[in-house]
Tab-separated table of C-alpha atoms and ligand atoms in Angstrom:
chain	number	residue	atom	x	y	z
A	1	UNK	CA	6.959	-8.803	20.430
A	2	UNK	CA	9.610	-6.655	22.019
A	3	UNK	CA	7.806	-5.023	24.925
A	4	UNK	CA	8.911	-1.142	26.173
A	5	UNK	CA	9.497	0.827	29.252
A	6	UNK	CA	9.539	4.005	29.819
A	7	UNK	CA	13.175	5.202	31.326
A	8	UNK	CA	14.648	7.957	32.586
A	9	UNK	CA	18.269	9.056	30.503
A	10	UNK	CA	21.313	10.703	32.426
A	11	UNK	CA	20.220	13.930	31.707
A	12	UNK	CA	16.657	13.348	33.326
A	13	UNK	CA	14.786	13.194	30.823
A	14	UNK	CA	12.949	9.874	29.326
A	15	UNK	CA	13.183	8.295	26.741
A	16	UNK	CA	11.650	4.526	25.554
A	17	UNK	CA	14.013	0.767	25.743
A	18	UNK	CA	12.856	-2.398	24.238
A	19	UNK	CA	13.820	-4.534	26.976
A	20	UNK	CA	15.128	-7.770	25.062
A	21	UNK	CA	17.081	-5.959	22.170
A	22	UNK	CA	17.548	-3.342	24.708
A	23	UNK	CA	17.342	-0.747	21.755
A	24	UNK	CA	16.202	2.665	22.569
A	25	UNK	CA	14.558	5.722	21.577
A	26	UNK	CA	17.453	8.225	22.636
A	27	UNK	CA	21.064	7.800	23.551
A	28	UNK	CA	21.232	6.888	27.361
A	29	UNK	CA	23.259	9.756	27.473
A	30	UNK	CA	20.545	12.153	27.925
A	31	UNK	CA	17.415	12.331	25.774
A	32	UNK	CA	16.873	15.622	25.556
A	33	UNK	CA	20.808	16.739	25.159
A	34	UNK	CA	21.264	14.739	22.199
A	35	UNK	CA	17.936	15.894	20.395
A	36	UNK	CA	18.866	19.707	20.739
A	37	UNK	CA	22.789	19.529	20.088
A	38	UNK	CA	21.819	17.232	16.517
A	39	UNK	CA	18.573	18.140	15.370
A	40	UNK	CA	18.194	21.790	16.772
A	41	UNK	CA	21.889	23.339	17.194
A	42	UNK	CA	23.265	21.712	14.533
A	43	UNK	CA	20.178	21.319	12.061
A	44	UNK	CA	17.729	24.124	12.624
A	45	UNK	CA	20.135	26.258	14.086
A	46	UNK	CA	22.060	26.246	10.563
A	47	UNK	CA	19.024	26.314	8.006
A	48	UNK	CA	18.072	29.214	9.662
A	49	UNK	CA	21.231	30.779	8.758
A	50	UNK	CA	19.541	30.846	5.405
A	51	UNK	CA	15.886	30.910	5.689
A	52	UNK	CA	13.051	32.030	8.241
A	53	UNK	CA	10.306	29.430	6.666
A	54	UNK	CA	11.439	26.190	7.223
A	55	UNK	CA	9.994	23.128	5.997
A	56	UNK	CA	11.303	20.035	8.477
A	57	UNK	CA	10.527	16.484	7.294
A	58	UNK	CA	11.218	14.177	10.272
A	59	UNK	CA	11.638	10.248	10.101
A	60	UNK	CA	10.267	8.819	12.818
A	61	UNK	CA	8.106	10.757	15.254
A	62	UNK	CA	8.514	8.393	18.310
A	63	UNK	CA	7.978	10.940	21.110
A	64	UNK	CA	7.638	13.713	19.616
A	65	UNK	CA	10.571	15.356	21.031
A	66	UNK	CA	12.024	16.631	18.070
A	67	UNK	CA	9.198	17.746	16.761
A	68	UNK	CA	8.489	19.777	20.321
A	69	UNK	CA	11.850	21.159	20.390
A	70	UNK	CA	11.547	22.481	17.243
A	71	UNK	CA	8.087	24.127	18.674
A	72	UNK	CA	9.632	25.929	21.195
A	73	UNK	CA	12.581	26.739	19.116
A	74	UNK	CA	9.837	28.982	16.420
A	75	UNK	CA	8.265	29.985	19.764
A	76	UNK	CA	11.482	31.633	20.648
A	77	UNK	CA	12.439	32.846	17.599
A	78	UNK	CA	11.858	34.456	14.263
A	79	UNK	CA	10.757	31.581	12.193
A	80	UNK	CA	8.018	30.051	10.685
A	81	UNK	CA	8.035	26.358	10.433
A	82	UNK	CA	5.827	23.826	8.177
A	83	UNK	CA	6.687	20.252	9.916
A	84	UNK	CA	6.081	16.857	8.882
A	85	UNK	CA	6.646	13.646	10.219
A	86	UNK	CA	6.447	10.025	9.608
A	87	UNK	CA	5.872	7.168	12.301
A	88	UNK	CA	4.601	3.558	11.613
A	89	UNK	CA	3.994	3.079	15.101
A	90	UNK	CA	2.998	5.664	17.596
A	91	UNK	CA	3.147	5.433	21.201
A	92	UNK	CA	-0.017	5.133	23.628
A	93	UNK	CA	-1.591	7.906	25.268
A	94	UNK	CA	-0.708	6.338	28.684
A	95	UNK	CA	2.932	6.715	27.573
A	96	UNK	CA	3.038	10.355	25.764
A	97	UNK	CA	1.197	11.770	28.573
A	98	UNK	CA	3.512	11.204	31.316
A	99	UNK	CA	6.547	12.117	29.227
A	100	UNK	CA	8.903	14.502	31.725
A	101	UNK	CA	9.710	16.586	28.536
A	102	UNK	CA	7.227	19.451	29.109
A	103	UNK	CA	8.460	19.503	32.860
A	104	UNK	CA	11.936	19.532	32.367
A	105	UNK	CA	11.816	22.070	29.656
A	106	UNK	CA	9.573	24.496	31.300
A	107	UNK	CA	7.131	24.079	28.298
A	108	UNK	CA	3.479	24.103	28.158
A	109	UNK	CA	2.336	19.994	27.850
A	110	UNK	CA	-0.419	20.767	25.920
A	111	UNK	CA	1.605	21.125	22.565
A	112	UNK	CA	3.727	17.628	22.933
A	113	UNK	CA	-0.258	16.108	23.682
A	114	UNK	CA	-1.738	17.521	20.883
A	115	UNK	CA	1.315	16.533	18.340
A	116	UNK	CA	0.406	13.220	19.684
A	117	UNK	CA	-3.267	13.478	20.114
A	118	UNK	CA	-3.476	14.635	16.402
A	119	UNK	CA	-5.456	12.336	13.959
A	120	UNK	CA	-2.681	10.555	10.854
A	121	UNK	CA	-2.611	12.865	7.672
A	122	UNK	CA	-4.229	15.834	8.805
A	123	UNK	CA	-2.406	19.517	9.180
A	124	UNK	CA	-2.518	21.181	12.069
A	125	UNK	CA	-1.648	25.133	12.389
A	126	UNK	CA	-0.020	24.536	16.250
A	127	UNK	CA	0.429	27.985	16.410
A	128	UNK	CA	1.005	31.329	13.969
A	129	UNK	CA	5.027	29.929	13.736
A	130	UNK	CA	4.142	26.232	13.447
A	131	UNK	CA	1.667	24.144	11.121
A	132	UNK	CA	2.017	20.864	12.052
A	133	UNK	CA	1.308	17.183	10.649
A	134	UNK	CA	1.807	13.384	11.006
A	135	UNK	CA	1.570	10.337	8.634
A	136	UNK	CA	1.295	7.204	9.048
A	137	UNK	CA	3.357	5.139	7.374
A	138	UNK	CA	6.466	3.154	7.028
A	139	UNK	CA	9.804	4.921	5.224
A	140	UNK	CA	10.214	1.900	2.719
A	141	UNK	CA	6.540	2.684	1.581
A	142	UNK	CA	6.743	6.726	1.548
A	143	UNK	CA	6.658	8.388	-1.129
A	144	UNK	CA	6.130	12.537	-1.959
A	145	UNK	CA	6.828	15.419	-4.023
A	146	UNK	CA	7.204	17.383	-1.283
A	147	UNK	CA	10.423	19.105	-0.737
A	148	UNK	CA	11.999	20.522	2.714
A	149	UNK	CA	14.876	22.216	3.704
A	150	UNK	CA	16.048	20.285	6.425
A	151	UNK	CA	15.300	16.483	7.383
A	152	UNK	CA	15.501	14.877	11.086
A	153	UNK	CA	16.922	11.437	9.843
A	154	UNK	CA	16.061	9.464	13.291
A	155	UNK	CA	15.291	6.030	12.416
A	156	UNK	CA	16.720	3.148	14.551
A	157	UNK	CA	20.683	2.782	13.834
A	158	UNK	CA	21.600	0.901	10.618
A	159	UNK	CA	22.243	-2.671	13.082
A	160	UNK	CA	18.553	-2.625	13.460
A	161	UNK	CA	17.089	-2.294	9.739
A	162	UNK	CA	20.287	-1.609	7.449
A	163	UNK	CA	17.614	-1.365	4.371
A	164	UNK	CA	16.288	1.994	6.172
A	165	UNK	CA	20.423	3.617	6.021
A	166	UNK	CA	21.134	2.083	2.277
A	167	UNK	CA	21.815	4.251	-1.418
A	168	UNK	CA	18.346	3.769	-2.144
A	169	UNK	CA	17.230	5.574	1.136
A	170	UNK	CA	20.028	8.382	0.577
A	171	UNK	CA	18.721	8.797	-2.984
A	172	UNK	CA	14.852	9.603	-1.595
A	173	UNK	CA	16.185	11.754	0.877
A	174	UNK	CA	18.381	13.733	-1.390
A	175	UNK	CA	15.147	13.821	-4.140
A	176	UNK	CA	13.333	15.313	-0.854
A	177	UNK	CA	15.295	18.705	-0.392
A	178	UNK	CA	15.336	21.757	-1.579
A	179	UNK	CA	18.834	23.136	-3.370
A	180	UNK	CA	20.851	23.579	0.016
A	181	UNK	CA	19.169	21.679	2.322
A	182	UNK	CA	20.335	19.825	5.166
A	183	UNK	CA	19.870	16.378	6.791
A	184	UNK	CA	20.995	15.817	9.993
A	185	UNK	CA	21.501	12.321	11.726
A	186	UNK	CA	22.703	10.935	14.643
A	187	UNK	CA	24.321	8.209	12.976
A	188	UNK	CA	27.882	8.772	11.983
A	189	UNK	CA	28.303	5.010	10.140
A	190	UNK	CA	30.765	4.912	7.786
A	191	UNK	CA	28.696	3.065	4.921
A	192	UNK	CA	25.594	5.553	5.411
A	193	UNK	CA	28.011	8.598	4.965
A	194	UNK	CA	29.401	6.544	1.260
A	195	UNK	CA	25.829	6.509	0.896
A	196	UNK	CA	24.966	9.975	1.505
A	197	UNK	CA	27.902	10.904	-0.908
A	198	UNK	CA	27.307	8.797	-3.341
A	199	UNK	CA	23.501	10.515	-3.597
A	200	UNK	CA	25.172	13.555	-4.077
A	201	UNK	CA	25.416	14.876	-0.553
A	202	UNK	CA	28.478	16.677	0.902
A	203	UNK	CA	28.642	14.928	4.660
A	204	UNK	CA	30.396	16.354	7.639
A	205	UNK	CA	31.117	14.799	10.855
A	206	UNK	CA	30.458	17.016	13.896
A	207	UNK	CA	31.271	16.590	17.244
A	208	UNK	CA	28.507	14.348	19.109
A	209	UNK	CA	27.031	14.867	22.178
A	210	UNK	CA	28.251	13.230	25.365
A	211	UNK	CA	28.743	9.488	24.773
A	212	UNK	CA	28.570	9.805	20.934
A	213	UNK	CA	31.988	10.827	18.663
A	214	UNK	CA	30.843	11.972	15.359
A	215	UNK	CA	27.113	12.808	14.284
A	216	UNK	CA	26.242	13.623	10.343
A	217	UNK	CA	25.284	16.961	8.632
A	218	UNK	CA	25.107	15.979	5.052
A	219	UNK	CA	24.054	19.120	2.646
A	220	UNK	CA	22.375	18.904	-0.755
A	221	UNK	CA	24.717	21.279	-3.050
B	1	SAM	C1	15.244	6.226	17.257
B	1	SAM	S1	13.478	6.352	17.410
B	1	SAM	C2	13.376	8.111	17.339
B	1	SAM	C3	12.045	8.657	17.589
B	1	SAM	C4	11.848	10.149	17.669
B	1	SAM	N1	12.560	10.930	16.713
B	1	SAM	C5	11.986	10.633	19.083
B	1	SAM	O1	12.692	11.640	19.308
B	1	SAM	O2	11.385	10.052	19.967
B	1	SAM	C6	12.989	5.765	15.789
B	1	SAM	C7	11.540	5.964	15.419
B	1	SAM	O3	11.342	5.458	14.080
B	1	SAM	C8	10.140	4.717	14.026
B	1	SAM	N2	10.291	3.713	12.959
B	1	SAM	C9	10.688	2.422	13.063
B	1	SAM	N3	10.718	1.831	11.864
B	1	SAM	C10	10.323	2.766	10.970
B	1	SAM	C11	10.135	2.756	9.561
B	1	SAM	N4	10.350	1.671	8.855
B	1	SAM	N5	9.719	3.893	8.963
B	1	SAM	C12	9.478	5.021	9.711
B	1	SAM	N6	9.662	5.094	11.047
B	1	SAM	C13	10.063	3.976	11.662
B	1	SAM	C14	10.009	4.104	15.407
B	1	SAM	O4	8.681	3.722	15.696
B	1	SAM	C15	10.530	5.222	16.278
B	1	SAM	O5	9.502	6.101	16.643
């Protein structure tokens, strides 16, 4: 097995490499600056254009930085958020607990813990603005009838499991919004944006953050 280290990113902040395939959690770029510019300027930022009770589905919890950001984002503002994630394989406490994201953010650690700490499949009201929960499973075996208004597509790029990026995937993930919602990935691949369309979505390519071109907003209409 591909064993992981903890690193730090150019921005500071830490993310997780697999040391052989030397695949990581984040772009090298800066952990935390690519998770905000995709998944909170350009994702949450825009549904809440439309709507102050969001429902986020996230693939791939990993950290738990998205799902933090998000936190502090309804912390900050006037919006109530339902989130749920899927993650196959969490990290260890010994890793979670030392991540630098509460410290670099200026945010209380005890929220990241207990989106880690929290037992598989059970809900978790975080706060008034934030109910909260986590399930364990793999995206190829998910299924629900759940429906959200904006998804945090964040699975490893298409070079690591293309099956995860194909029509079939674009297909669940368009049967998962609601009428107007919005996926948002960092992966700007030219076959996973046919794929997107050919679901049904209407894809845009926005400006990445440092070290990236092009990330994906795709919209249900
Ligand atoms: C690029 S990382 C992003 C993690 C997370 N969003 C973060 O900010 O740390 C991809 C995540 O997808 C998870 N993953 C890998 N294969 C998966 C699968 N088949 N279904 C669901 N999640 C998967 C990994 O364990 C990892 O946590």
């Amino acid at each position: 097995m591909d064993e992981s280290e903890l690193i730090i990113t150019e921005d500071g902040s830490h993310t997780i490499l697999f040391k052989h395939s030397n695949i990581s959690y984040h772009s090298l770029h800066g952990a935390i600056a690519e998770s905000t510019k995709i998944y909170i300027e350009y994702g949450l930022v825009k549904a809440f254009e439309f709507k102050n009770i969001i429902r986020i589905f996230e693939m791939g919890f990993g950290t738990g930085l998205n799902a933090y950001l998000s936190y502090i984002f309804a912390s900050n503002n006037n919006i109530h958020i339902d989130y749920t994630c899927i993650e196959p394989y969490p990290i260890e406490e010994k890793i979670y607990s030392i991540l630098n994201y509460p410290k670099l953010l200026n945010y209380d650690s005890e929220i990241l813990n207990n989106l880690h700490a929290l037992e598989f499949s059970k809900q978790l009201q975080l706060s008034e603005k934030f109910k909260f929960q986590k399930i364990k499973c793999q995206w190829e075996y998910f299924s629900t009838i759940e429906k959200y208004d904006l998804i945090y597509y964040d699975a490893f790029g298409p070079g690591h499991d293309s099956a995860l990026w194909d029509l079939n995937s674009t297909m669940k993930l368009i049967n998962m919004l609601n009428h107007s919602g919005i996926l948002m990935s960092f992966c700007a691949q030219g076959q996973f944006k046919r794929n997107l369309k050919s679901a049904g979505f209407i894809t845009e390519g926005l400006k990445g953050p440092i070290g990236k071109r092009e990330v994906t907003r795709a919209t249900k209409k």
